[in-house]
Coordinates of C-alpha atoms and ligand atoms in Angstrom, one line a residue:
X2 CA 9.4 -15.2 33.3
X3 CA 8.9 -12.4 31.1
X4 CA 6.6 -13.7 28.2
X5 CA 8.6 -11.6 25.4
X6 CA 11.2 -14.4 25.9
X7 CA 8.3 -17.9 25.9
X8 CA 11.0 -19.0 22.8
X9 CA 13.4 -21.7 23.2
X10 CA 15.4 -19.3 20.9
X11 CA 15.8 -16.6 23.6
X12 CA 17.3 -19.1 26.3
X13 CA 20.1 -20.4 23.6
X14 CA 20.6 -16.4 22.6
X15 CA 21.0 -16.3 26.8
X16 CA 23.5 -19.5 26.8
X17 CA 25.5 -17.7 24.3
X18 CA 26.1 -14.4 25.7
X19 CA 26.2 -15.6 29.4
X20 CA 29.2 -18.2 27.9
X21 CA 30.7 -15.1 26.7
X22 CA 30.1 -12.8 29.2
X23 CA 28.5 -10.0 27.4
X24 CA 25.5 -7.8 28.5
X25 CA 22.3 -8.2 25.6
X26 CA 18.9 -7.4 25.2
X27 CA 15.9 -8.2 22.8
X28 CA 14.7 -4.7 22.0
X29 CA 12.4 -2.6 19.0
X30 CA 9.5 -4.0 17.9
X31 CA 10.2 -7.5 19.3
X32 CA 9.2 -6.5 22.8
X33 CA 6.4 -3.3 21.5
X34 CA 4.9 -5.8 19.9
X35 CA 4.9 -8.9 22.1
X36 CA 3.9 -6.7 25.2
X37 CA 0.9 -5.5 23.0
X38 CA -0.1 -9.0 22.0
X39 CA 0.3 -8.2 18.4
X40 CA 0.7 -10.5 15.9
X41 CA 3.2 -9.4 13.7
X42 CA 3.6 -11.9 10.3
X43 CA 7.4 -10.8 9.9
X44 CA 9.1 -12.5 12.7
X45 CA 11.9 -10.2 13.1
X46 CA 14.1 -10.0 16.2
X47 CA 16.4 -7.5 17.5
X48 CA 19.3 -7.9 19.5
X49 CA 21.8 -4.9 20.8
X50 CA 24.9 -6.0 22.5
X51 CA 27.4 -4.1 24.9
X52 CA 30.4 -5.5 22.7
X53 CA 31.1 -6.7 18.7
X54 CA 27.3 -7.5 17.8
X55 CA 29.0 -9.5 14.5
X56 CA 30.9 -11.9 17.1
X57 CA 28.1 -12.4 19.0
X58 CA 25.7 -13.3 15.6
X59 CA 28.5 -15.7 14.5
X60 CA 29.0 -17.9 18.0
X61 CA 24.8 -17.8 18.3
X62 CA 24.4 -19.0 14.8
X63 CA 27.0 -21.7 15.8
X64 CA 25.3 -22.9 18.4
X65 CA 21.7 -22.7 16.7
X66 CA 22.8 -25.0 13.7
X67 CA 25.9 -25.4 12.1
X68 CA 26.4 -23.9 9.0
X69 CA 24.0 -21.6 9.2
X70 CA 24.8 -18.4 7.1
X71 CA 25.8 -14.6 8.7
X72 CA 25.3 -11.8 6.6
X73 CA 27.7 -8.9 8.4
X74 CA 27.4 -5.3 7.4
X75 CA 30.6 -4.1 8.9
X76 CA 29.9 -0.6 8.0
X77 CA 27.4 -0.4 10.5
X78 CA 28.6 -2.8 13.3
X79 CA 25.9 -5.5 12.4
X80 CA 25.0 -8.5 11.6
X81 CA 21.9 -11.1 10.7
X82 CA 20.6 -14.9 10.4
X83 CA 18.0 -16.8 9.8
X84 CA 16.7 -19.9 10.8
X85 CA 13.2 -21.6 9.8
X86 CA 11.1 -18.7 11.8
X87 CA 13.5 -15.9 13.1
X88 CA 15.0 -13.4 11.0
X89 CA 17.7 -11.9 14.1
X90 CA 19.9 -9.0 13.9
X91 CA 22.2 -8.4 15.8
X92 CA 23.7 -4.5 16.3
X93 CA 26.8 -3.4 19.4
X94 CA 25.2 -0.8 21.3
X95 CA 26.8 2.8 19.6
X96 CA 26.5 5.8 20.7
X97 CA 26.9 9.1 18.7
X98 CA 29.1 12.5 18.8
X99 CA 29.7 14.4 16.5
X100 CA 33.3 16.0 15.1
X101 CA 33.2 19.9 15.4
X102 CA 35.8 20.3 12.5
X103 CA 33.7 17.7 10.4
X104 CA 29.8 17.7 11.6
X105 CA 30.0 14.0 10.7
X106 CA 28.7 11.9 13.4
X107 CA 31.1 9.1 14.1
X108 CA 29.8 6.1 16.1
X109 CA 32.0 5.3 19.2
X110 CA 30.9 2.3 20.9
X111 CA 28.2 3.2 23.8
X112 CA 26.0 1.8 26.6
X113 CA 22.3 0.3 26.2
X114 CA 21.4 3.6 27.2
X115 CA 23.6 5.8 24.9
X116 CA 22.0 3.1 22.3
X117 CA 18.1 3.7 22.9
X118 CA 18.3 6.7 23.6
X119 CA 19.3 7.4 19.5
X120 CA 16.2 4.9 18.9
X121 CA 13.2 6.7 17.1
X122 CA 10.0 6.3 20.4
X123 CA 10.0 5.5 23.2
X124 CA 8.1 2.4 22.7
X125 CA 10.8 1.1 20.4
X126 CA 13.6 1.7 23.1
X127 CA 12.0 -1.0 25.2
X128 CA 14.5 -3.5 26.1
X129 CA 14.6 -7.5 27.9
X130 CA 17.7 -8.7 29.6
X131 CA 19.2 -11.4 28.0
X132 CA 21.6 -12.7 30.0
X133 CA 21.1 -15.7 32.9
X134 CA 21.6 -13.3 36.2
X135 CA 19.4 -10.6 35.0
X136 CA 17.4 -12.8 32.2
X137 CA 13.6 -11.5 31.5
X138 CA 14.3 -7.6 33.6
X139 CA 13.0 -4.9 31.5
X140 CA 15.4 -1.5 30.6
X141 CA 13.2 1.0 30.6
X142 CA 15.2 4.6 31.0
X143 CA 12.6 6.9 28.9
X144 CA 9.4 5.4 30.2
X145 CA 8.2 2.9 26.7
X146 CA 6.6 1.3 28.6
X147 CA 4.2 3.6 30.8
X148 CA 4.0 4.9 26.5
X149 CA 3.2 1.4 25.7
X150 CA 0.1 1.7 28.5
X151 CA -1.0 5.2 27.6
X152 CA -0.8 4.4 23.9
X153 CA 1.5 7.5 23.0
X154 CA 4.3 7.8 20.2
X155 CA 7.1 10.7 21.6
X156 CA 10.6 10.4 21.3
X157 CA 12.9 9.3 23.8
X158 CA 15.1 12.7 23.0
X159 CA 14.0 16.1 21.8
X160 CA 12.0 15.4 18.8
X161 CA 13.9 18.1 16.4
X162 CA 17.7 16.2 17.2
X163 CA 15.6 12.2 17.4
X164 CA 14.0 13.6 13.6
X165 CA 16.9 15.4 12.3
X166 CA 18.9 12.0 13.0
X167 CA 16.7 10.1 10.2
X168 CA 14.1 12.5 8.9
X169 CA 12.0 9.4 8.0
X170 CA 11.0 9.0 10.9
X171 CA 8.6 11.7 11.3
X172 CA 6.6 9.0 8.5
X173 CA 7.6 6.0 11.1
X174 CA 5.6 8.2 13.8
X175 CA 3.0 9.1 11.6
X176 CA 2.9 4.8 10.4
X177 CA 3.4 3.2 13.8
X178 CA 0.1 5.7 15.1
X179 CA -1.8 4.5 12.5
X180 CA -1.1 1.0 12.4
X181 CA -1.3 1.1 16.8
X182 CA -4.3 3.5 16.9
X183 CA -2.0 5.1 18.9
X184 CA -1.5 9.4 19.7
X185 CA 1.9 11.7 19.0
X186 CA 2.8 13.6 21.2
X187 CA 2.5 17.3 21.5
X188 CA 6.2 18.2 21.4
X189 CA 6.8 15.3 18.8
X190 CA 4.1 16.4 16.9
X191 CA 5.0 19.6 16.5
X192 CA 8.3 18.9 16.4
X193 CA 7.3 16.9 12.5
X194 CA 5.5 19.9 12.0
X195 CA 8.4 22.0 11.8
X196 CA 10.7 19.4 10.1
X197 CA 8.6 17.8 7.4
X198 CA 10.9 20.3 4.6
X199 CA 14.0 18.1 6.0
X200 CA 12.3 14.6 4.2
X201 CA 13.1 15.6 1.4
X202 CA 16.6 14.4 1.7
X203 CA 14.9 10.7 2.3
X204 CA 14.5 8.4 -0.5
X205 CA 11.7 7.6 -2.1
X206 CA 11.9 3.8 -1.8
X207 CA 12.0 4.7 2.2
X208 CA 8.7 6.9 2.1
X209 CA 6.4 5.0 0.1
X210 CA 7.6 1.6 2.1
X211 CA 6.2 3.5 5.4
X212 CA 3.1 4.7 2.8
X213 CA 2.2 1.6 1.6
X214 CA 2.5 0.6 5.7
X215 CA -0.1 3.5 6.5
X216 CA -2.3 2.0 3.5
X217 CA -2.7 -1.3 4.8
X218 CA -3.4 -0.5 8.2
X219 CA -7.0 -0.8 9.3
X220 CA -7.8 2.4 9.4
X221 CA -5.6 4.8 6.7
X222 CA -7.4 7.8 7.5
X223 CA -5.7 8.2 10.3
X224 CA -2.2 8.4 9.2
X225 CA -2.8 10.2 6.0
X226 CA -5.0 13.2 8.1
X227 CA -1.8 13.1 9.8
X228 CA 0.3 13.7 7.0
X229 CA -2.0 16.4 5.6
X230 CA -2.0 18.1 9.4
X231 CA 1.6 17.5 9.5
X232 CA 2.3 18.9 6.2
X233 CA 4.3 16.2 5.0
X234 CA 1.0 15.3 2.7
X235 CA 2.3 18.2 0.2
X236 CA 5.3 17.5 -0.1
X237 CA 5.6 13.3 -0.7
X238 CA 2.2 13.4 -2.3
X239 CA 1.1 16.3 -3.8
X240 CA -1.5 15.2 -6.0
X241 CA -3.4 14.2 -3.5
X242 CA -2.7 17.4 -1.0
X243 CA -4.3 19.1 -4.2
X244 CA -7.6 17.7 -3.5
X245 CA -8.8 19.8 -0.2
X246 CA -11.3 21.6 0.2
X247 CA -14.7 22.9 -0.5
X248 CA -15.6 25.6 -3.1
X249 CA -19.5 26.9 -3.3
X250 CA -21.2 29.4 -6.0
X251 CA -24.4 30.0 -6.1
X252 CA -25.3 28.5 -2.6
X253 CA -23.7 25.2 -4.1
X254 CA -21.2 23.6 -3.0
X255 CA -18.9 20.1 -4.0
X256 CA -17.5 17.6 -1.1
X257 CA -14.3 17.7 0.5
X258 CA -12.3 14.7 -2.2
X259 CA -9.4 14.5 -0.5
X260 CA -11.6 13.5 2.9
X261 CA -14.4 11.6 0.6
X262 CA -11.4 9.6 -0.7
X263 CA -9.4 8.6 2.3
X264 CA -13.1 7.1 3.1
X265 CA -13.3 5.3 0.5
X266 CA -10.0 3.8 1.3
X267 CA -10.9 2.4 4.5
X268 CA -14.8 1.2 3.1
X269 CA -12.7 -0.6 0.8
X270 CA -9.8 -2.0 3.6
X271 CA -13.1 -3.6 5.6
X272 CA -12.8 -6.0 2.1
X273 CA -10.3 -6.6 1.0
X274 CA -6.2 -6.6 1.4
X275 CA -4.7 -5.9 -2.2
X276 CA -2.3 -3.4 -1.9
X277 CA -3.0 -3.0 -5.2
X278 CA -7.0 -2.1 -5.0
X279 CA -6.5 0.1 -2.6
X280 CA -4.3 2.2 -3.9
X281 CA -6.9 2.7 -7.1
X282 CA -9.6 3.5 -4.0
X283 CA -7.2 6.4 -3.3
X284 CA -6.8 7.5 -6.3
X285 CA -9.7 6.8 -8.1
X286 CA -11.5 10.8 -7.9
X287 CA -7.7 12.3 -8.3
X288 CA -8.4 13.7 -11.1
X289 CA -11.0 16.2 -9.5
X290 CA -9.5 19.0 -9.4
X291 CA -8.1 19.2 -13.5
X292 CA -11.1 18.6 -14.8
X293 CA -13.4 21.0 -12.0
X294 CA -16.1 23.1 -13.8
X295 CA -19.0 25.1 -12.3
X296 CA -21.1 25.2 -15.0
X297 CA -24.9 27.7 -14.1
X298 CA -26.9 25.6 -14.9
X299 CA -26.4 22.1 -13.3
X300 CA -23.4 23.2 -10.6
X301 CA -19.9 21.4 -9.9
X302 CA -19.0 19.4 -13.2
X303 CA -15.7 16.3 -12.9
X304 CA -16.4 14.9 -16.5
X305 CA -13.8 12.8 -17.6
X306 CA -12.1 12.6 -14.4
X307 CA -12.3 8.5 -14.4
X308 CA -10.0 9.2 -17.8
X309 CA -7.7 11.9 -16.7
X310 CA -7.0 10.2 -13.2
X311 CA -5.7 6.8 -14.9
X312 CA -3.5 8.8 -17.2
X313 CA -2.2 10.5 -13.8
X314 CA -1.5 7.5 -12.4
X315 CA 2.1 6.5 -13.9
X316 CA 3.2 9.6 -13.3
X317 CA 2.6 9.3 -10.0
X318 CA 3.9 5.6 -9.6
X319 CA 7.1 7.3 -11.0
X320 CA 7.6 10.1 -8.7
X321 CA 7.2 7.4 -5.8
X322 CA 9.0 4.5 -7.2
X323 CA 6.0 2.5 -7.2
X324 CA 6.2 -0.2 -9.6
X325 CA 5.5 0.3 -13.5
X326 CA 4.1 -2.6 -14.2
X327 CA 1.3 -4.7 -14.3
X328 CA 0.6 -3.2 -11.4
X329 CA 0.3 -0.1 -12.2
X330 CA -1.8 -1.1 -14.7
X331 CA -4.3 -2.6 -13.2
X332 CA -4.6 0.7 -11.0
X333 CA -5.0 3.0 -14.5
X334 CA -7.6 0.1 -15.0
X335 CA -9.6 0.2 -11.9
X336 CA -9.5 3.7 -11.5
X337 CA -10.9 4.4 -15.5
X338 CA -13.8 2.6 -15.0
X339 CA -15.0 3.7 -12.1
X340 CA -18.0 5.3 -12.6
X341 CA -19.3 2.6 -15.2
X342 CA -21.0 0.7 -13.0
X343 CA -23.2 3.2 -11.7
X344 CA -24.0 3.9 -15.0
X345 CA -25.0 0.2 -15.7
X346 CA -27.2 0.6 -12.3
X347 CA -30.2 2.4 -14.2
X348 CA -32.7 0.6 -15.4
X349 CA -32.5 1.0 -19.4
X350 CA -29.3 -0.7 -19.4
X351 CA -28.6 -2.5 -22.5
X352 CA -26.6 -6.1 -22.3
X353 CA -24.4 -5.0 -24.8
X354 CA -22.9 -2.2 -22.3
X355 CA -22.8 -5.4 -19.4
X356 CA -20.4 -6.8 -22.5
X357 CA -18.4 -4.2 -23.3
X358 CA -18.1 -3.4 -19.2
X359 CA -17.2 -7.6 -18.8
X360 CA -14.9 -7.4 -22.2
X361 CA -13.0 -4.7 -20.3
X362 CA -13.2 -5.6 -17.0
X363 CA -11.6 -9.0 -17.3
X364 CA -10.7 -10.7 -14.5
X365 CA -10.8 -7.3 -12.3
X366 CA -14.6 -6.8 -12.5
X367 CA -15.3 -8.0 -9.1
X368 CA -12.3 -5.3 -7.5
X369 CA -14.0 -3.6 -9.6
X370 CA -17.4 -3.5 -8.1
X371 CA -15.3 -3.7 -4.6
X372 CA -14.2 0.1 -5.5
X373 CA -17.7 0.8 -6.7
X374 CA -19.4 -0.6 -3.2
X375 CA -16.6 1.6 -1.3
X376 CA -17.1 4.6 -3.3
X377 CA -20.7 5.7 -1.1
X378 CA -19.7 8.0 1.2
X379 CA -23.2 9.2 2.2
X380 CA -24.3 10.1 5.3
X381 CA -27.8 9.5 4.2
X382 CA -28.8 5.6 5.2
X383 CA -31.7 5.6 3.2
X384 CA -29.5 7.0 0.3
X385 CA -26.4 4.5 1.2
X386 CA -29.1 1.7 0.6
X387 CA -30.1 2.6 -2.3
X388 CA -26.9 2.6 -4.0
X389 CA -25.8 -0.9 -2.4
X390 CA -29.1 -2.3 -3.8
X391 CA -28.2 -1.3 -7.3
X392 CA -25.0 -2.3 -7.3
X393 CA -26.0 -5.9 -6.2
X394 CA -29.2 -5.6 -9.6
X395 CA -25.5 -5.1 -11.4
X396 CA -23.8 -7.7 -10.1
X397 CA -26.4 -9.8 -10.7
X398 CA -27.0 -8.9 -14.1
X399 CA -22.9 -9.3 -15.2
X400 CA -23.3 -12.7 -13.4
X401 CA -26.2 -13.3 -15.9
X402 CA -24.6 -12.3 -18.8
X403 CA -21.7 -14.0 -17.8
X404 CA -22.9 -17.7 -17.5
X405 CA -24.6 -16.7 -20.7
X406 CA -22.1 -15.7 -23.3
X407 CA -18.4 -16.1 -20.8
X408 CA -17.1 -12.7 -21.4
X409 CA -14.8 -12.5 -18.7
X410 CA -11.6 -13.5 -20.2
X411 CA -13.3 -12.5 -24.0
X412 CA -10.6 -13.8 -26.9
X413 CA -12.4 -13.6 -30.2
X414 CA -13.9 -16.8 -31.6
X415 CA -12.6 -16.1 -34.8
X416 CA -8.3 -14.9 -35.3
X417 CA -6.1 -12.8 -37.5
X418 CA -4.3 -15.6 -39.5
X419 CA -8.2 -17.4 -40.1
X420 CA -9.2 -14.0 -41.9
X421 CA -6.3 -14.0 -44.4
X422 CA -6.2 -17.3 -45.1
X423 CA -9.8 -17.4 -45.5
X424 CA -9.7 -14.3 -47.9
X425 CA -5.9 -15.0 -49.3
X426 CA -4.9 -11.5 -48.3
X427 CA -1.8 -9.8 -46.2
X428 CA -1.9 -9.1 -42.8
X429 CA -3.2 -4.8 -42.9
X430 CA -6.0 -3.3 -42.3
X431 CA -8.7 -5.0 -43.7
X432 CA -8.0 -8.0 -41.0
X433 CA -7.8 -5.3 -38.3
X434 CA -11.6 -3.9 -39.6
X435 CA -12.7 -7.8 -39.7
X436 CA -11.7 -8.4 -36.7
X437 CA -13.1 -5.4 -35.0
X438 CA -16.8 -6.0 -36.3
X439 CA -16.6 -9.7 -35.4
X440 CA -15.8 -8.8 -31.6
X441 CA -18.5 -5.6 -31.7
X442 CA -21.2 -7.8 -33.1
X443 CA -20.6 -10.2 -30.3
X444 CA -20.6 -7.5 -27.5
X445 CA -24.0 -6.0 -28.7
X446 CA -25.1 -9.8 -29.1
X447 CA -26.4 -9.3 -32.6
X448 CA -24.5 -12.8 -32.7
X449 CA -23.4 -15.5 -30.3
X450 CA -20.2 -15.9 -29.1
X451 CA -19.9 -19.1 -31.2
X452 CA -17.3 -20.0 -33.7
X453 CA -19.5 -20.7 -36.4
X454 CA -21.3 -17.2 -36.3
X455 CA -18.2 -16.0 -36.0
X456 CA -17.2 -17.8 -39.1
X457 CA -20.5 -16.7 -41.0
X458 CA -19.8 -13.1 -40.1
X459 CA -16.1 -12.8 -41.2
X460 CA -17.3 -13.7 -44.3
X461 CA -20.3 -11.1 -45.1
X462 CA -18.1 -8.7 -43.8
X463 CA -15.2 -9.8 -45.9
X464 CA -17.6 -9.5 -48.8
X465 CA -18.6 -5.8 -47.8
X466 CA -15.0 -4.7 -48.2
X467 CA -14.8 -6.6 -52.0
X468 CA -12.5 -9.7 -50.6
X469 CA -13.2 -13.1 -52.2
X470 CA -13.1 -16.1 -49.9
X471 CA -10.7 -18.6 -51.2
X472 CA -11.2 -22.3 -51.5
X473 CA -9.0 -23.9 -49.3
X474 CA -9.4 -27.9 -50.5
X475 CA -7.4 -27.3 -53.0
Ligands
CTP110 N1 14.7 2.7 14.2 C1 15.1 3.4 14.4 N2 14.9 4.4 13.2 C2 14.6 3.8 12.2 C3 14.4 2.9 11.8 C4 14.4 1.9 13.4 O1 15.3 3.8 15.8 N3 14.6 5.1 11.7 C5 14.9 1.3 15.3 C6 13.7 1.3 16.5 O2 13.9 1.0 17.4 C7 12.7 0.5 16.0 C8 14.2 -0.6 15.5 O3 15.3 -0.5 14.8 O4 12.4 -0.8 17.2 C9 13.9 -1.7 14.3 O5 13.6 -0.9 13.0 P1 12.3 -1.6 12.2 O6 12.6 -2.6 11.7 O7 12.2 -0.8 11.0 O8 11.1 -1.5 12.8 P2 10.5 -2.7 13.8 O9 9.9 -1.2 15.1 O10 11.1 -4.1 14.2 O11 8.8 -2.1 13.0 P3 8.3 -2.9 12.4 O12 8.9 -4.0 11.6 O13 6.6 -2.6 12.1 O14 8.6 -2.1 11.0

């Protein structure tokens, strides 16, 4: 018995295709991940049918549960349905031929092997028979099983052909190599290098979906190194590519910020599954090239790179078709604040500086600290320990302040309408001045974060500004 067909669903599918007298096979990701014993959160099953995938999908859906809705994509010859656990997609086996005059691909019905050879990688061409007489047999004309064992990503056809059919596959090769910790076979790799420019015809949405999968893997730097080596990085993400390189002056070198950034990404991946925190890690030093200066006295400076970097985020997100909503704002905020905890690790730091950071970071303070710790990429163990110890102290100080002052989601105890009522004034500049004075006094520890103290300060500030409190009892 083939362990990949252990589930009851395959028995049902087998009985449908056997009674319909058509050949059908499980193919692609399901087979690959089963053989790799890889847990896949999305349970997608791809079935290739020698004949009409749409007909078999309808019949299988009826047998599994009468009334199951089947989505049909006539143009692609595919159909799919979902049950509680699985999403099952059926496709008729196809072969591609070219009309000499138009060069437009004409998709015709084909054999299983025709279908296998137009897939992306040998490890995705492995098929398992569903028909009763041959149930569980592997059909592996391109050596997919062997490549799985050897951990190799290789195209079934000559790679230039496979990649020209869909240039996104160049990104997929790198994504699979990263997720599975496989090696891209040499000819396949060289073809990506040669064809990298063709990625331009692929939509940004498809590209970023692959990029996100690389970022969410357990060792994302592997993917970024491959993207860089193949030349894809400078096309799809030039700002990151720009971080590469080391410059030396007067014997002083700065670090390679590309390798540093992807190391930080690897580090943070051990501590978070939050895609957006991982993006913040990747982008935290993105403005280093834009802010780089050499100062003869003190050496290399990247002054203000956190602020300039946070301003670069919207443009990068727009180009990559990432969301321009609160996720982007979160990334901007983390990039903007990423140096602040370092400053707070100095001995002489005031409570006021700690309060201000808590106020600005709000609930994202823990994520910010995770980034700061991941940002330590020194190879010197003693240095690393020292930095980590400093951040432990900052965390403790933040905790103390927080317990005392409840500042994480700080809302000033007095709002604008109370100021307006108290002084009988119109909304305007004065209200803002008084509100800011109260906020600053609380953050600077001059008054406690309490309504009475805030009210007293409000009256005091109002009088300073020439206002008089109106008697609200009459
Ligand atoms: N496929 C392909 N070329 C593509 C996309 C997909 O040849 N550009 C084929 C592969 O055989 C793949 C199958 O279609 O196995 C299903 O594609 P998809 O669901 O995108 O990928 P999976 O292999 O299932 O992997 P994952 O779920 O990790 O994306």
